[in-house]
Amino acid sequence: MSDRETWATRPGFILAAIGSAVGLGNLWQFPFKTATNGGAAFVAFYLVAVVLIGFPAMLAEFVIGRRTHVNAVDAFERLGHRQWRAVGALAVVTGFWILSYYNVVGGWVLRYILGSARGAYFADPGGYFGAVSAGPEAVLAQALFLALVVGIVALGIEDGIEKATKLMVPSIVVLMVGLAAWVATLPGAGAGYEFFLSPDLGTMVDNAGSIIPFAVGQAFFTLSLGMAIMVTYSSYVGGEDNLITDGGAIVVTNTLVGVLAGLVVFPILLTIGADITSDTTGAGALFVATAAGFGSVPFGRLFGVVFFGVVLIAALSSAISLLEVTVAYANDNYDIPRTVLAPAVGVGLFLLGLPSAWDTAWLTWFDSFAYQVFLPLSVLATAVFVGWVIGEDAVAELREGAGGIGAAGGVWLWTVRVLVVAAVLLTLGLGINEMFLVDGADFFAPF
Ligand code: PFF
């Protein structure tokens, strides 16, 4: 086992975790899930899910990582529960699965930066998306994106991930604020804000059953839960950070960037008169509808480059956190340097991502499976472990360095034990129901 690194600074940990949380989940999925699930009603459920379920579940992952200072699989053994290593393994597999297709979308983003500069998609946004999102070109772009991710992770925690995210996270926030200010001047801005921000009580009540599982799933995904990321990142925390305030800063910043994404995307879509509830469905949401917007507003090329540039930075700072999960596991267990491990894991990811790069139907399938099965199962198992198996020990770890707010430890424990577990069971049940009973055989035959 090699000497384990730690974050050089406390903001280093917080920024890296924000970098992980802020990603395609905020900029790509959040706007289109909002559009197809009732607009502001979805946003309202999502915010509640983030605070009541996502935040406590994130603290549960932090507790495991910081207490053990080891990768997400061996952590369970170090806590004295060897058989629970399976839960860590599930989280690692979940992360590997998700990263395989995330790289493909990262590749699309690379293409869209170049495409924006040339105005390549202005004439036919749908046709352009079809050409770059699947087949050999998508495979090549996937490989390029993956090479960037591998390069950063190979440099290590302090010199790679920490340095990169210290630069990336502030850039994302500043550029998103700039973009939001620009789109505020577009004629469709008012209608965009209205759709995004004023929930319709009727829609909320009528569709609660179908919206809630999406809102909870989105909360997990956007906070990078259930993928062993937060366990791994917190395992590099050296000192006695206050996990509660660190977690709060991460959750708040992540939510703000998601809201900013909506404030950027919806005014553009309503300015060009897109039919937002259908144009934005599916994988092409950001790429087709938003790109069409850049094609018809002043300075569209410039703003297209900036917008997709932000999306690229956000996707990269998330993807590195997920590659780090597997690299940390291998690095803790074998005496192989990360300069060898990162590319080796990268090859495996590339191969698993090939179907998604070849055909977007596979990408959608991989994504649905992750959302409806892997993620909720993994979050559920972790919550049961922290809440019911280690219980009071977890509270003691949370209280280390937490000062006065540590008093909330008891409330947190019961939230994890009851609320998180119940919410995940509900999501899992509804998700499996949809996959097997509603979609039935169709789900397993994407073509
Ligand atoms: N929170 C991340 C996001 O919203 O994009 C989730 C994530 C996905 C992290 C894929 C890392 C990753 F590779």
CSV table of C-alpha atoms and ligand atoms in Angstrom, one decimal:
chain,number,residue,atom,x,y,z
A,1,MET,CA,0.0,0.0,0.0
A,2,SER,CA,1.5,3.4,-1.0
A,3,ASP,CA,1.6,6.4,1.3
A,4,ARG,CA,-1.8,7.9,1.2
A,5,GLU,CA,-2.2,11.5,0.1
A,6,THR,CA,-4.5,14.1,1.7
A,7,TRP,CA,-6.0,17.4,0.5
A,8,ALA,CA,-3.5,20.2,1.0
A,9,THR,CA,-6.2,22.6,2.3
A,10,ARG,CA,-9.7,22.5,3.6
A,11,PRO,CA,-11.1,24.5,0.7
A,12,GLY,CA,-9.3,22.0,-1.5
A,13,PHE,CA,-11.7,19.2,-0.2
A,14,ILE,CA,-14.8,21.5,-0.5
A,15,LEU,CA,-14.0,22.7,-4.0
A,16,ALA,CA,-13.2,19.2,-5.2
A,17,ALA,CA,-16.5,17.9,-3.8
A,18,ILE,CA,-18.4,20.8,-5.4
A,19,GLY,CA,-16.5,20.1,-8.7
A,20,SER,CA,-17.9,16.5,-8.4
A,21,ALA,CA,-21.4,17.6,-7.6
A,22,VAL,CA,-21.7,20.3,-10.2
A,23,GLY,CA,-21.8,18.4,-13.5
A,24,LEU,CA,-23.9,17.3,-16.3
A,25,GLY,CA,-26.5,16.5,-13.7
A,26,ASN,CA,-27.0,20.2,-13.1
A,27,LEU,CA,-26.4,21.7,-16.5
A,28,TRP,CA,-27.9,18.9,-18.7
A,29,GLN,CA,-30.3,16.8,-16.8
A,30,PHE,CA,-31.7,19.3,-14.4
A,31,PRO,CA,-33.2,21.6,-17.0
A,32,PHE,CA,-34.7,18.9,-19.1
A,33,LYS,CA,-36.0,16.9,-16.2
A,34,THR,CA,-37.6,20.1,-15.0
A,35,ALA,CA,-39.1,20.7,-18.4
A,36,THR,CA,-40.6,17.2,-18.8
A,37,ASN,CA,-41.8,16.9,-15.2
A,38,GLY,CA,-44.0,19.9,-14.7
A,39,GLY,CA,-41.6,22.8,-14.5
A,40,ALA,CA,-41.5,24.6,-11.2
A,41,ALA,CA,-43.5,21.9,-9.4
A,42,PHE,CA,-40.5,19.6,-10.1
A,43,VAL,CA,-38.1,22.2,-8.8
A,44,ALA,CA,-40.0,22.5,-5.6
A,45,PHE,CA,-39.9,18.7,-4.9
A,46,TYR,CA,-36.3,18.6,-5.9
A,47,LEU,CA,-35.3,21.3,-3.5
A,48,VAL,CA,-37.1,19.5,-0.6
A,49,ALA,CA,-35.4,16.2,-1.6
A,50,VAL,CA,-31.9,17.8,-1.7
A,51,VAL,CA,-32.3,19.3,1.8
A,52,LEU,CA,-34.2,16.5,3.6
A,53,ILE,CA,-32.7,13.4,1.9
A,54,GLY,CA,-29.6,14.3,-0.2
A,55,PHE,CA,-27.8,16.3,2.5
A,56,PRO,CA,-28.1,13.7,5.3
A,57,ALA,CA,-27.2,10.9,2.9
A,58,MET,CA,-24.1,12.9,1.9
A,59,LEU,CA,-23.0,13.3,5.5
A,60,ALA,CA,-23.4,9.5,5.9
A,61,GLU,CA,-20.8,9.0,3.1
A,62,PHE,CA,-18.5,11.6,4.6
A,63,VAL,CA,-18.6,9.8,8.0
A,64,ILE,CA,-17.5,6.5,6.4
A,65,GLY,CA,-14.6,8.1,4.4
A,66,ARG,CA,-13.1,10.3,7.1
A,67,ARG,CA,-13.4,7.7,9.9
A,68,THR,CA,-11.5,5.1,7.8
A,69,HIS,CA,-9.1,7.0,5.5
A,70,VAL,CA,-9.3,4.2,3.0
A,71,ASN,CA,-11.1,3.5,-0.3
A,72,ALA,CA,-14.9,2.9,-0.4
A,73,VAL,CA,-14.7,-0.9,-0.4
A,74,ASP,CA,-12.1,-1.5,2.3
A,75,ALA,CA,-13.7,1.2,4.5
A,76,PHE,CA,-16.4,-1.2,5.6
A,77,GLU,CA,-13.8,-3.8,6.7
A,78,ARG,CA,-12.0,-1.1,8.6
A,79,LEU,CA,-15.2,-0.3,10.4
A,80,GLY,CA,-15.3,-3.9,11.5
A,81,HIS,CA,-18.0,-5.2,9.1
A,82,ARG,CA,-16.2,-7.1,6.4
A,83,GLN,CA,-19.3,-8.5,4.8
A,84,TRP,CA,-20.5,-5.0,4.1
A,85,ARG,CA,-17.7,-4.6,1.7
A,86,ALA,CA,-20.3,-5.7,-0.9
A,87,VAL,CA,-22.0,-2.4,-0.4
A,88,GLY,CA,-18.8,-0.5,-1.2
A,89,ALA,CA,-18.3,-2.7,-4.2
A,90,LEU,CA,-21.8,-1.9,-5.4
A,91,ALA,CA,-21.1,1.8,-5.1
A,92,VAL,CA,-17.9,1.4,-7.1
A,93,VAL,CA,-19.6,-0.6,-9.8
A,94,THR,CA,-22.4,2.0,-9.9
A,95,GLY,CA,-19.8,4.7,-10.4
A,96,PHE,CA,-17.9,2.8,-13.1
A,97,TRP,CA,-21.2,2.2,-15.0
A,98,ILE,CA,-22.2,5.8,-14.8
A,99,LEU,CA,-18.8,7.1,-15.9
A,100,SER,CA,-18.8,4.9,-18.9
A,101,TYR,CA,-21.6,6.9,-20.6
A,102,TYR,CA,-20.8,10.2,-18.9
A,103,ASN,CA,-17.6,10.2,-20.9
A,104,VAL,CA,-19.6,9.9,-24.1
A,105,VAL,CA,-21.6,12.9,-23.3
A,106,GLY,CA,-18.4,14.7,-22.3
A,107,GLY,CA,-17.2,13.9,-25.8
A,108,TRP,CA,-20.3,15.5,-27.3
A,109,VAL,CA,-19.6,18.6,-25.3
A,110,LEU,CA,-16.1,18.8,-26.8
A,111,ARG,CA,-17.6,18.7,-30.2
A,112,TYR,CA,-20.1,21.4,-29.4
A,113,ILE,CA,-17.4,23.8,-28.3
A,114,LEU,CA,-15.8,23.5,-31.7
A,115,GLY,CA,-19.2,23.4,-33.4
A,116,SER,CA,-20.3,26.7,-31.7
A,117,ALA,CA,-17.1,28.5,-32.8
A,118,ARG,CA,-17.9,27.6,-36.4
A,119,GLY,CA,-21.6,27.9,-36.2
A,120,ALA,CA,-21.7,24.3,-37.4
A,121,TYR,CA,-25.1,23.4,-35.9
A,122,PHE,CA,-26.9,26.7,-36.7
A,123,ALA,CA,-28.5,25.5,-39.9
A,124,ASP,CA,-29.7,22.1,-38.7
A,125,PRO,CA,-29.4,21.6,-34.9
A,126,GLY,CA,-31.1,18.2,-35.0
A,127,GLY,CA,-29.1,16.9,-37.9
A,128,TYR,CA,-25.8,18.0,-36.3
A,129,PHE,CA,-26.7,16.3,-33.0
A,130,GLY,CA,-27.5,13.1,-34.9
A,131,ALA,CA,-24.1,13.2,-36.6
A,132,VAL,CA,-21.9,13.9,-33.6
A,133,SER,CA,-23.8,11.9,-30.9
A,134,ALA,CA,-23.4,8.4,-32.3
A,135,GLY,CA,-21.0,6.3,-34.3
A,136,PRO,CA,-17.3,6.6,-35.0
A,137,GLU,CA,-17.1,10.4,-34.3
A,138,ALA,CA,-18.7,9.9,-30.9
A,139,VAL,CA,-16.2,7.1,-30.1
A,140,LEU,CA,-13.3,9.4,-31.0
A,141,ALA,CA,-14.7,12.3,-28.9
A,142,GLN,CA,-15.3,10.0,-26.0
A,143,ALA,CA,-11.7,8.9,-26.1
A,144,LEU,CA,-10.5,12.5,-26.1
A,145,PHE,CA,-12.6,13.5,-23.1
A,146,LEU,CA,-11.5,10.4,-21.3
A,147,ALA,CA,-7.8,11.2,-22.0
A,148,LEU,CA,-8.3,14.6,-20.2
A,149,VAL,CA,-9.9,12.9,-17.2
A,150,VAL,CA,-7.1,10.3,-17.0
A,151,GLY,CA,-4.4,13.0,-17.3
A,152,ILE,CA,-5.8,14.9,-14.3
A,153,VAL,CA,-6.3,11.8,-12.1
A,154,ALA,CA,-2.8,10.5,-12.9
A,155,LEU,CA,-1.3,13.6,-11.4
A,156,GLY,CA,-2.7,12.8,-8.0
A,157,ILE,CA,-4.9,14.3,-5.3
A,158,GLU,CA,-3.0,17.5,-4.5
A,159,ASP,CA,-1.3,18.2,-7.8
A,160,GLY,CA,-4.1,16.9,-10.1
A,161,ILE,CA,-7.6,17.0,-8.6
A,162,GLU,CA,-7.1,19.7,-6.0
A,163,LYS,CA,-5.3,22.1,-8.3
A,164,ALA,CA,-7.7,21.5,-11.2
A,165,THR,CA,-10.9,22.0,-9.2
A,166,LYS,CA,-9.6,25.1,-7.5
A,167,LEU,CA,-9.5,26.7,-10.9
A,168,MET,CA,-12.6,25.0,-12.4
A,169,VAL,CA,-15.2,25.6,-9.7
A,170,PRO,CA,-14.8,29.4,-9.5
A,171,SER,CA,-14.7,29.6,-13.3
A,172,ILE,CA,-18.0,27.7,-13.5
A,173,VAL,CA,-19.8,30.0,-11.1
A,174,VAL,CA,-18.5,33.2,-12.7
A,175,LEU,CA,-19.2,32.2,-16.2
A,176,MET,CA,-22.7,30.9,-15.3
A,177,VAL,CA,-23.5,34.2,-13.6
A,178,GLY,CA,-22.3,36.1,-16.8
A,179,LEU,CA,-24.4,33.9,-19.0
A,180,ALA,CA,-27.5,34.3,-16.8
A,181,ALA,CA,-27.0,38.1,-17.0
A,182,TRP,CA,-26.8,37.9,-20.8
A,183,VAL,CA,-29.9,35.8,-21.3
A,184,ALA,CA,-31.9,38.2,-19.0
A,185,THR,CA,-31.8,40.6,-21.9
A,186,LEU,CA,-33.5,38.2,-24.3
A,187,PRO,CA,-37.2,38.7,-25.1
A,188,GLY,CA,-38.2,35.3,-23.7
A,189,ALA,CA,-36.6,35.8,-20.3
A,190,GLY,CA,-39.8,36.6,-18.4
A,191,ALA,CA,-41.6,33.6,-19.8
A,192,GLY,CA,-38.6,31.4,-19.0
A,193,TYR,CA,-38.4,32.5,-15.4
A,194,GLU,CA,-42.1,32.0,-15.0
A,195,PHE,CA,-42.0,28.4,-16.3
A,196,PHE,CA,-39.0,27.6,-14.1
A,197,LEU,CA,-39.8,29.4,-10.9
A,198,SER,CA,-43.5,29.6,-10.3
A,199,PRO,CA,-44.8,26.2,-9.2
A,200,ASP,CA,-48.4,25.3,-10.1
A,201,LEU,CA,-50.0,23.8,-7.0
A,202,GLY,CA,-52.4,21.8,-9.0
A,203,THR,CA,-49.6,20.1,-11.0
A,204,MET,CA,-47.7,19.4,-7.8
A,205,VAL,CA,-50.6,17.6,-6.2
A,206,ASP,CA,-51.9,15.8,-9.2
A,207,ASN,CA,-48.5,14.5,-10.3
A,208,ALA,CA,-46.7,14.0,-7.0
A,209,GLY,CA,-46.5,10.3,-7.4
A,210,SER,CA,-44.7,10.5,-10.7
A,211,ILE,CA,-42.6,13.6,-9.9
A,212,ILE,CA,-41.2,12.5,-6.5
A,213,PRO,CA,-39.1,9.5,-7.7
A,214,PHE,CA,-37.5,11.7,-10.4
A,215,ALA,CA,-36.9,14.5,-7.9
A,216,VAL,CA,-35.3,12.1,-5.3
A,217,GLY,CA,-33.2,10.4,-8.0
A,218,GLN,CA,-32.0,13.7,-9.3
A,219,ALA,CA,-31.0,14.8,-5.8
A,220,PHE,CA,-28.8,11.7,-5.4
A,221,PHE,CA,-27.2,12.1,-8.8
A,222,THR,CA,-26.5,15.8,-8.6
A,223,LEU,CA,-24.9,15.4,-5.1
A,224,SER,CA,-22.7,12.5,-6.5
A,225,LEU,CA,-24.2,10.0,-4.0
A,226,GLY,CA,-24.2,6.3,-4.2
A,227,MET,CA,-21.2,6.2,-6.5
A,228,ALA,CA,-18.5,6.0,-3.7
A,229,ILE,CA,-17.3,9.5,-4.6
A,230,MET,CA,-18.0,11.3,-1.4
A,231,VAL,CA,-16.6,8.3,0.6
A,232,THR,CA,-13.4,8.5,-1.4
A,233,TYR,CA,-13.0,12.2,-1.3
A,234,SER,CA,-13.6,12.5,2.4
A,235,SER,CA,-11.1,9.7,3.0
A,236,TYR,CA,-8.4,12.2,2.0
A,237,VAL,CA,-9.6,14.7,4.6
A,238,GLY,CA,-6.6,14.9,7.0
A,239,GLY,CA,-7.7,17.3,9.8
A,240,GLU,CA,-10.8,17.7,11.8
A,241,ASP,CA,-12.9,19.5,9.3
A,242,ASN,CA,-16.5,20.4,10.2
A,243,LEU,CA,-18.3,17.9,7.9
A,244,ILE,CA,-21.7,19.5,8.5
A,245,THR,CA,-20.7,23.0,7.4
A,246,ASP,CA,-18.5,21.5,4.5
A,247,GLY,CA,-21.5,19.5,3.4
A,248,GLY,CA,-23.8,22.5,3.7
A,249,ALA,CA,-21.4,24.6,1.5
A,250,ILE,CA,-21.3,21.8,-1.1
A,251,VAL,CA,-25.1,21.4,-1.2
A,252,VAL,CA,-25.8,25.1,-1.4
A,253,THR,CA,-23.3,25.8,-4.2
A,254,ASN,CA,-24.5,22.8,-6.2
A,255,THR,CA,-28.1,23.8,-5.9
A,256,LEU,CA,-27.2,27.4,-6.9
A,257,VAL,CA,-25.5,26.2,-10.0
A,258,GLY,CA,-28.5,24.0,-10.9
A,259,VAL,CA,-30.8,27.0,-10.5
A,260,LEU,CA,-28.4,29.2,-12.6
A,261,ALA,CA,-28.5,26.5,-15.3
A,262,GLY,CA,-32.3,26.9,-15.4
A,263,LEU,CA,-32.1,30.7,-15.5
A,264,VAL,CA,-29.8,30.4,-18.5
A,265,VAL,CA,-31.5,27.6,-20.4
A,266,PHE,CA,-35.2,28.5,-20.2
A,267,PRO,CA,-35.0,32.1,-21.3
A,268,ILE,CA,-33.1,30.9,-24.4
A,269,LEU,CA,-35.6,28.2,-25.2
A,270,LEU,CA,-38.6,30.5,-24.7
A,271,THR,CA,-37.0,33.2,-26.8
A,272,ILE,CA,-36.8,30.9,-29.8
A,273,GLY,CA,-40.3,29.6,-29.0
A,274,ALA,CA,-39.3,26.0,-28.5
A,275,ASP,CA,-42.0,23.7,-27.3
A,276,ILE,CA,-40.1,23.1,-24.1
A,277,THR,CA,-42.0,20.1,-22.9
A,278,SER,CA,-41.3,18.0,-25.9
A,279,ASP,CA,-38.2,19.6,-27.6
A,280,THR,CA,-36.2,19.1,-24.5
A,281,THR,CA,-37.0,15.4,-23.9
A,282,GLY,CA,-34.2,12.9,-23.8
A,283,ALA,CA,-30.5,13.0,-24.4
A,284,GLY,CA,-30.6,15.7,-27.0
A,285,ALA,CA,-32.2,18.3,-24.6
A,286,LEU,CA,-29.3,20.6,-24.0
A,287,PHE,CA,-27.7,19.9,-27.3
A,288,VAL,CA,-30.5,20.3,-29.8
A,289,ALA,CA,-32.9,22.8,-28.2
A,290,THR,CA,-30.3,25.1,-26.5
A,291,ALA,CA,-28.0,24.9,-29.5
A,292,ALA,CA,-30.9,26.0,-31.7
A,293,GLY,CA,-31.2,29.0,-29.4
A,294,PHE,CA,-27.5,30.0,-29.9
A,295,GLY,CA,-28.2,29.8,-33.7
A,296,SER,CA,-30.7,32.6,-33.6
A,297,VAL,CA,-29.7,35.1,-31.0
A,298,PRO,CA,-27.1,37.9,-31.3
A,299,PHE,CA,-23.5,36.8,-30.5
A,300,GLY,CA,-24.7,33.2,-30.6
A,301,ARG,CA,-21.3,31.8,-31.5
A,302,LEU,CA,-19.5,33.5,-28.6
A,303,PHE,CA,-22.1,32.5,-26.1
A,304,GLY,CA,-22.3,29.0,-27.5
A,305,VAL,CA,-18.5,28.6,-26.9
A,306,VAL,CA,-18.8,30.0,-23.4
A,307,PHE,CA,-21.8,27.9,-22.5
A,308,PHE,CA,-20.4,24.6,-23.8
A,309,GLY,CA,-17.1,25.6,-22.3
A,310,VAL,CA,-18.7,25.8,-18.8
A,311,VAL,CA,-20.4,22.5,-19.4
A,312,LEU,CA,-17.1,20.9,-20.3
A,313,ILE,CA,-15.4,22.2,-17.2
A,314,ALA,CA,-18.3,20.9,-15.0
A,315,ALA,CA,-18.3,17.5,-16.7
A,316,LEU,CA,-14.5,17.1,-16.3
A,317,SER,CA,-14.5,18.0,-12.6
A,318,SER,CA,-17.2,15.4,-12.0
A,319,ALA,CA,-15.6,12.7,-14.2
A,320,ILE,CA,-12.3,13.0,-12.4
A,321,SER,CA,-14.0,12.3,-9.0
A,322,LEU,CA,-15.5,9.1,-10.4
A,323,LEU,CA,-12.3,7.8,-12.0
A,324,GLU,CA,-10.6,8.5,-8.7
A,325,VAL,CA,-12.9,6.1,-6.9
A,326,THR,CA,-11.6,3.1,-8.8
A,327,VAL,CA,-8.0,4.4,-8.8
A,328,ALA,CA,-8.1,4.8,-5.0
A,329,TYR,CA,-9.3,1.3,-4.6
A,330,ALA,CA,-6.5,-0.2,-6.7
A,331,ASN,CA,-3.9,2.2,-5.3
A,332,ASP,CA,-4.7,1.3,-1.7
A,333,ASN,CA,-4.5,-2.5,-2.5
A,334,TYR,CA,-1.7,-2.8,-5.0
A,335,ASP,CA,1.6,-1.2,-5.3
A,336,ILE,CA,1.0,0.2,-8.7
A,337,PRO,CA,1.4,3.9,-9.3
A,338,ARG,CA,-1.6,6.0,-10.3
A,339,THR,CA,0.2,7.0,-13.5
A,340,VAL,CA,-0.4,3.4,-14.6
A,341,LEU,CA,-3.7,2.8,-12.9
A,342,ALA,CA,-5.5,5.8,-14.3
A,343,PRO,CA,-4.9,4.9,-17.9
A,344,ALA,CA,-5.6,1.2,-17.3
A,345,VAL,CA,-9.0,2.0,-15.7
A,346,GLY,CA,-9.6,4.4,-18.6
A,347,VAL,CA,-9.3,1.6,-21.1
A,348,GLY,CA,-11.9,-0.4,-19.2
A,349,LEU,CA,-14.3,2.6,-19.2
A,350,PHE,CA,-13.7,3.3,-22.8
A,351,LEU,CA,-14.8,-0.3,-23.7
A,352,LEU,CA,-17.9,-0.2,-21.5
A,353,GLY,CA,-18.8,3.1,-23.0
A,354,LEU,CA,-18.6,1.9,-26.6
A,355,PRO,CA,-22.3,0.8,-26.9
A,356,SER,CA,-23.4,4.2,-25.6
A,357,ALA,CA,-21.1,6.0,-28.0
A,358,TRP,CA,-22.3,3.9,-30.9
A,359,ASP,CA,-26.0,4.5,-30.3
A,360,THR,CA,-27.8,7.0,-28.0
A,361,ALA,CA,-30.5,4.3,-27.3
A,362,TRP,CA,-27.9,2.4,-25.4
A,363,LEU,CA,-26.8,5.6,-23.5
A,364,THR,CA,-30.4,6.2,-22.5
A,365,TRP,CA,-30.7,2.5,-21.3
A,366,PHE,CA,-27.5,2.7,-19.3
A,367,ASP,CA,-28.7,6.0,-17.7
A,368,SER,CA,-32.2,4.6,-16.8
A,369,PHE,CA,-30.7,1.5,-15.3
A,370,ALA,CA,-28.3,3.6,-13.2
A,371,TYR,CA,-31.1,5.9,-12.0
A,372,GLN,CA,-33.7,3.4,-11.3
A,373,VAL,CA,-31.7,0.5,-9.9
A,374,PHE,CA,-28.0,1.0,-9.2
A,375,LEU,CA,-28.2,4.5,-7.5
A,376,PRO,CA,-31.1,4.0,-5.2
A,377,LEU,CA,-29.9,0.5,-4.2
A,378,SER,CA,-26.5,1.8,-3.4
A,379,VAL,CA,-27.8,4.8,-1.4
A,380,LEU,CA,-30.2,2.6,0.4
A,381,ALA,CA,-27.5,0.1,1.5
A,382,THR,CA,-25.2,2.9,2.7
A,383,ALA,CA,-28.0,4.6,4.7
A,384,VAL,CA,-29.0,1.3,6.3
A,385,PHE,CA,-25.3,0.6,7.2
A,386,VAL,CA,-24.6,4.1,8.6
A,387,GLY,CA,-28.0,4.4,10.3
A,388,TRP,CA,-28.7,1.0,11.7
A,389,VAL,CA,-25.3,-0.9,11.7
A,390,ILE,CA,-22.8,1.7,13.0
A,391,GLY,CA,-25.4,4.2,14.3
A,392,GLU,CA,-24.0,6.0,17.3
A,393,ASP,CA,-20.4,5.6,16.1
A,394,ALA,CA,-21.4,7.5,13.0
A,395,VAL,CA,-22.8,10.3,15.1
A,396,ALA,CA,-19.6,10.4,17.1
A,397,GLU,CA,-17.6,10.8,13.9
A,398,LEU,CA,-19.9,13.5,12.6
A,399,ARG,CA,-19.5,15.4,15.8
A,400,GLU,CA,-15.6,15.4,15.5
A,401,GLY,CA,-14.7,19.0,14.5
A,402,ALA,CA,-18.4,20.0,14.2
A,403,GLY,CA,-18.5,22.2,17.3
A,404,GLY,CA,-21.9,23.4,18.5
A,405,ILE,CA,-23.8,22.1,15.4
A,406,GLY,CA,-22.7,18.6,16.4
A,407,ALA,CA,-25.7,18.7,18.6
A,408,ALA,CA,-27.8,18.0,15.5
A,409,GLY,CA,-26.1,14.6,15.3
A,410,GLY,CA,-29.1,12.7,16.8
A,411,VAL,CA,-31.6,14.3,14.5
A,412,TRP,CA,-29.3,13.5,11.6
A,413,LEU,CA,-29.1,9.8,12.6
A,414,TRP,CA,-32.9,9.4,12.7
A,415,THR,CA,-33.2,11.2,9.4
A,416,VAL,CA,-30.9,8.7,7.8
A,417,ARG,CA,-32.5,5.8,9.6
A,418,VAL,CA,-36.1,6.6,8.7
A,419,LEU,CA,-36.5,9.4,6.1
A,420,VAL,CA,-33.6,8.5,3.8
A,421,VAL,CA,-34.4,4.8,3.9
A,422,ALA,CA,-38.1,5.4,3.3
A,423,ALA,CA,-37.6,7.8,0.5
A,424,VAL,CA,-35.2,5.5,-1.3
A,425,LEU,CA,-37.4,2.5,-0.9
A,426,LEU,CA,-40.2,4.5,-2.5
A,427,THR,CA,-38.1,5.6,-5.4
A,428,LEU,CA,-36.7,2.1,-5.9
A,429,GLY,CA,-40.2,0.6,-5.8
A,430,LEU,CA,-41.6,3.1,-8.3
A,431,GLY,CA,-38.5,2.8,-10.5
A,432,ILE,CA,-38.6,-1.0,-10.7
A,433,ASN,CA,-42.3,-0.9,-11.2
A,434,GLU,CA,-41.8,1.4,-14.2
A,435,MET,CA,-39.0,-0.7,-15.7
A,436,PHE,CA,-40.5,-4.1,-15.4
A,437,LEU,CA,-44.2,-3.5,-15.3
A,438,VAL,CA,-44.8,-0.4,-17.3
A,439,ASP,CA,-42.1,-0.5,-19.9
A,440,GLY,CA,-41.9,-4.3,-19.5
A,441,ALA,CA,-39.9,-6.1,-22.2
A,442,ASP,CA,-39.3,-2.9,-24.1
A,443,PHE,CA,-36.9,-1.7,-21.4
A,444,PHE,CA,-34.5,-4.5,-22.1
A,445,ALA,CA,-34.7,-4.0,-25.8
A,446,PRO,CA,-33.5,-0.5,-26.6
A,447,PHE,CA,-33.9,-1.1,-30.3
B,1,PFF,N1,-23.0,15.1,-9.5
B,1,PFF,C1,-22.6,14.7,-10.8
B,1,PFF,C2,-23.4,15.4,-11.9
B,1,PFF,O1,-24.3,16.0,-11.5
B,1,PFF,O2,-23.0,15.3,-13.0
B,1,PFF,C3,-22.7,13.2,-10.8
B,1,PFF,C4,-21.6,12.5,-11.5
B,1,PFF,C5,-21.8,11.9,-12.6
B,1,PFF,C6,-20.4,12.6,-11.0
B,1,PFF,C7,-20.8,11.3,-13.3
B,1,PFF,C8,-19.3,12.0,-11.7
B,1,PFF,C9,-19.6,11.4,-12.8
B,1,PFF,F1,-18.6,10.8,-13.4
